[in-house]
PDB file of C-alpha atoms in Angstrom:
ATOM      1  CA  MET A   1      95.209 -15.474  -8.379  1.00  0.00           C
ATOM      2  CA  LYS A   2      95.784 -11.802  -9.242  1.00  0.00           C
ATOM      3  CA  LYS A   3      99.160 -10.724 -10.574  1.00  0.00           C
ATOM      4  CA  VAL A   4     100.769  -7.746  -8.838  1.00  0.00           C
ATOM      5  CA  GLY A   5     103.478  -5.271  -9.713  1.00  0.00           C
ATOM      6  CA  ILE A   6     104.890  -3.369  -6.746  1.00  0.00           C
ATOM      7  CA  ILE A   7     106.615   0.003  -6.935  1.00  0.00           C
ATOM      8  CA  ARG A   8     108.799   0.842  -3.955  1.00  0.00           C
ATOM      9  CA  CYS A   9     110.808   3.868  -2.793  1.00  0.00           C
ATOM     10  CA  GLN A  10     114.366   3.829  -4.074  1.00  0.00           C
ATOM     11  CA  GLN A  11     115.551   5.614  -0.906  1.00  0.00           C
ATOM     12  CA  THR A  12     114.554   2.645   1.284  1.00  0.00           C
ATOM     13  CA  GLU A  13     115.945  -0.025  -1.035  1.00  0.00           C
ATOM     14  CA  ASP A  14     119.125  -0.551   1.010  1.00  0.00           C
ATOM     15  CA  MET A  15     117.195  -0.728   4.316  1.00  0.00           C
ATOM     16  CA  CYS A  16     114.308  -2.993   3.377  1.00  0.00           C
ATOM     17  CA  PRO A  17     114.294  -6.155   1.266  1.00  0.00           C
ATOM     18  CA  GLY A  18     110.516  -5.931   0.703  1.00  0.00           C
ATOM     19  CA  SER A  19     109.783  -9.050   2.727  1.00  0.00           C
ATOM     20  CA  ALA A  20     106.573  -7.643   4.212  1.00  0.00           C
ATOM     21  CA  ASP A  21     105.294  -6.696   0.741  1.00  0.00           C
ATOM     22  CA  PHE A  22     105.847 -10.243  -0.514  1.00  0.00           C
ATOM     23  CA  LYS A  23     104.291 -11.738   2.617  1.00  0.00           C
ATOM     24  CA  VAL A  24     101.076  -9.689   2.586  1.00  0.00           C
ATOM     25  CA  ALA A  25     100.599 -10.127  -1.168  1.00  0.00           C
ATOM     26  CA  SER A  26     101.058 -13.906  -1.119  1.00  0.00           C
ATOM     27  CA  SER A  27      98.848 -14.323   1.949  1.00  0.00           C
ATOM     28  CA  GLY A  28      96.160 -11.934   0.689  1.00  0.00           C
ATOM     29  CA  LYS A  29      96.285  -9.738   3.771  1.00  0.00           C
ATOM     30  CA  LEU A  30      96.139  -5.995   4.504  1.00  0.00           C
ATOM     31  CA  ALA A  31      95.993  -4.073   1.192  1.00  0.00           C
ATOM     32  CA  PHE A  32      95.446  -7.356  -0.686  1.00  0.00           C
ATOM     33  CA  LYS A  33      92.625  -8.634   1.551  1.00  0.00           C
ATOM     34  CA  GLU A  34      89.944  -7.955  -1.072  1.00  0.00           C
ATOM     35  CA  TYR A  35      91.873  -9.907  -3.732  1.00  0.00           C
ATOM     36  CA  GLY A  36      93.113 -12.941  -1.808  1.00  0.00           C
ATOM     37  CA  SER A  37      96.471 -14.529  -2.425  1.00  0.00           C
ATOM     38  CA  CYS A  38      98.396 -12.644  -5.130  1.00  0.00           C
ATOM     39  CA  GLU A  39     101.482 -13.395  -7.194  1.00  0.00           C
ATOM     40  CA  ILE A  40     104.132 -10.676  -7.437  1.00  0.00           C
ATOM     41  CA  ILE A  41     105.344 -10.483 -11.024  1.00  0.00           C
ATOM     42  CA  GLY A  42     107.415  -7.313 -10.654  1.00  0.00           C
ATOM     43  CA  PHE A  43     109.102  -5.449  -7.807  1.00  0.00           C
ATOM     44  CA  VAL A  44     110.709  -2.189  -8.935  1.00  0.00           C
ATOM     45  CA  THR A  45     111.653   1.204  -7.524  1.00  0.00           C
ATOM     46  CA  CYS A  46     110.161   4.559  -8.430  1.00  0.00           C
ATOM     47  CA  GLY A  47     113.534   5.419  -9.955  1.00  0.00           C
ATOM     48  CA  GLY A  48     114.414   7.927  -7.254  1.00  0.00           C
ATOM     49  CA  CYS A  49     113.044  11.363  -6.477  1.00  0.00           C
ATOM     50  CA  PRO A  50     110.747  12.729  -7.750  1.00  0.00           C
ATOM     51  CA  GLY A  51     109.495   9.300  -8.884  1.00  0.00           C
ATOM     52  CA  LYS A  52     109.085  10.025 -12.593  1.00  0.00           C
ATOM     53  CA  LYS A  53     110.029   6.474 -13.593  1.00  0.00           C
ATOM     54  CA  ALA A  54     107.135   5.029 -11.576  1.00  0.00           C
ATOM     55  CA  VAL A  55     104.685   5.722 -14.409  1.00  0.00           C
ATOM     56  CA  THR A  56     106.653   3.949 -17.123  1.00  0.00           C
ATOM     57  CA  ARG A  57     107.448   1.096 -14.749  1.00  0.00           C
ATOM     58  CA  ALA A  58     103.745   0.678 -13.902  1.00  0.00           C
ATOM     59  CA  LYS A  59     102.957   0.582 -17.624  1.00  0.00           C
ATOM     60  CA  MET A  60     105.697  -1.989 -18.211  1.00  0.00           C
ATOM     61  CA  MET A  61     104.356  -4.274 -15.466  1.00  0.00           C
ATOM     62  CA  ILE A  62     100.800  -3.996 -16.830  1.00  0.00           C
ATOM     63  CA  GLU A  63     102.092  -4.958 -20.278  1.00  0.00           C
ATOM     64  CA  ARG A  64     103.689  -8.006 -18.643  1.00  0.00           C
ATOM     65  CA  GLY A  65     100.469  -9.115 -16.978  1.00  0.00           C
ATOM     66  CA  ALA A  66     100.035  -7.134 -13.744  1.00  0.00           C
ATOM     67  CA  GLU A  67      96.384  -6.773 -12.800  1.00  0.00           C
ATOM     68  CA  ILE A  68      97.236  -4.752  -9.690  1.00  0.00           C
ATOM     69  CA  ILE A  69      99.846  -2.031  -9.318  1.00  0.00           C
ATOM     70  CA  ALA A  70     100.691  -1.440  -5.663  1.00  0.00           C
ATOM     71  CA  MET A  71     102.673   1.489  -4.357  1.00  0.00           C
ATOM     72  CA  ALA A  72     104.614   0.031  -1.439  1.00  0.00           C
ATOM     73  CA  SER A  73     103.989   1.456   1.998  1.00  0.00           C
ATOM     74  CA  CYS A  74     107.465   2.959   2.070  1.00  0.00           C
ATOM     75  CA  ILE A  75     106.177   5.568  -0.399  1.00  0.00           C
ATOM     76  CA  LYS A  76     102.915   6.573   1.315  1.00  0.00           C
ATOM     77  CA  ARG A  77     103.758   5.827   4.948  1.00  0.00           C
ATOM     78  CA  GLY A  78     107.530   6.169   5.004  1.00  0.00           C
ATOM     79  CA  ASN A  79     108.199   2.666   6.333  1.00  0.00           C
ATOM     80  CA  PRO A  80     110.859   1.911   7.616  1.00  0.00           C
ATOM     81  CA  ILE A  81     112.568   5.318   7.706  1.00  0.00           C
ATOM     82  CA  GLY A  82     109.579   7.310   8.971  1.00  0.00           C
ATOM     83  CA  TYR A  83     109.710   9.735   6.039  1.00  0.00           C
ATOM     84  CA  PRO A  84     106.763   9.514   3.614  1.00  0.00           C
ATOM     85  CA  CYS A  85     107.521  10.476   0.030  1.00  0.00           C
ATOM     86  CA  PRO A  86     106.858  14.192  -0.568  1.00  0.00           C
ATOM     87  CA  HIS A  87     105.999  13.280  -4.185  1.00  0.00           C
ATOM     88  CA  PHE A  88     103.435  10.598  -3.272  1.00  0.00           C
ATOM     89  CA  GLU A  89     100.276  12.400  -4.448  1.00  0.00           C
ATOM     90  CA  THR A  90     101.815  13.571  -7.729  1.00  0.00           C
ATOM     91  CA  MET A  91     103.184  10.098  -8.428  1.00  0.00           C
ATOM     92  CA  LYS A  92      99.861   8.452  -7.537  1.00  0.00           C
ATOM     93  CA  LYS A  93      97.881  10.738  -9.873  1.00  0.00           C
ATOM     94  CA  ALA A  94     100.307  10.127 -12.733  1.00  0.00           C
ATOM     95  CA  ILE A  95     100.111   6.354 -12.236  1.00  0.00           C
ATOM     96  CA  GLU A  96      96.291   6.511 -12.010  1.00  0.00           C
ATOM     97  CA  LYS A  97      96.204   8.146 -15.451  1.00  0.00           C
ATOM     98  CA  GLN A  98      98.430   5.410 -16.859  1.00  0.00           C
ATOM     99  CA  VAL A  99      96.512   2.582 -15.183  1.00  0.00           C
ATOM    100  CA  ASP A 100      93.072   3.989 -16.131  1.00  0.00           C
ATOM    101  CA  GLY A 101      91.067   0.777 -16.070  1.00  0.00           C
ATOM    102  CA  LYS A 102      93.945  -1.467 -17.175  1.00  0.00           C
ATOM    103  CA  ALA A 103      94.787  -2.439 -13.592  1.00  0.00           C
ATOM    104  CA  ILE A 104      93.799  -1.772  -9.996  1.00  0.00           C
ATOM    105  CA  LEU A 105      95.951   0.776  -8.169  1.00  0.00           C
ATOM    106  CA  LEU A 106      96.703   0.281  -4.465  1.00  0.00           C
ATOM    107  CA  ASP A 107      98.470   3.110  -2.655  1.00  0.00           C
ATOM    108  CA  TRP A 108      99.832   0.968   0.178  1.00  0.00           C
ATOM    109  CA  THR A 109     100.756  -2.644   0.907  1.00  0.00           C
ATOM    110  CA  HIS A 110     101.177  -3.140   4.677  1.00  0.00           C
TER     111      HIS A 110
END
């Protein structure tokens, strides 16, 4: 079972408890289909706009055993508020540099 750290949008934190992220990870569906059932070992926010804390939080979760870092769909797709993060690409590239072979990076969850 792969261990996953999920980074979510801080702006949606008070509107979404992350239930769908937990459900798809544990059932191995949607973004996790290729990996099967996964265990979430960390569920953190990006730290707020522009998401600079996402990189250090990804590193922290990898150090604690995450094999997959997933950027929650609220960042890329704007679920549930319908407003995708304007800093998504910059944040993704910065996390990719940090992850660099230490973990798999998913840019969505559901």
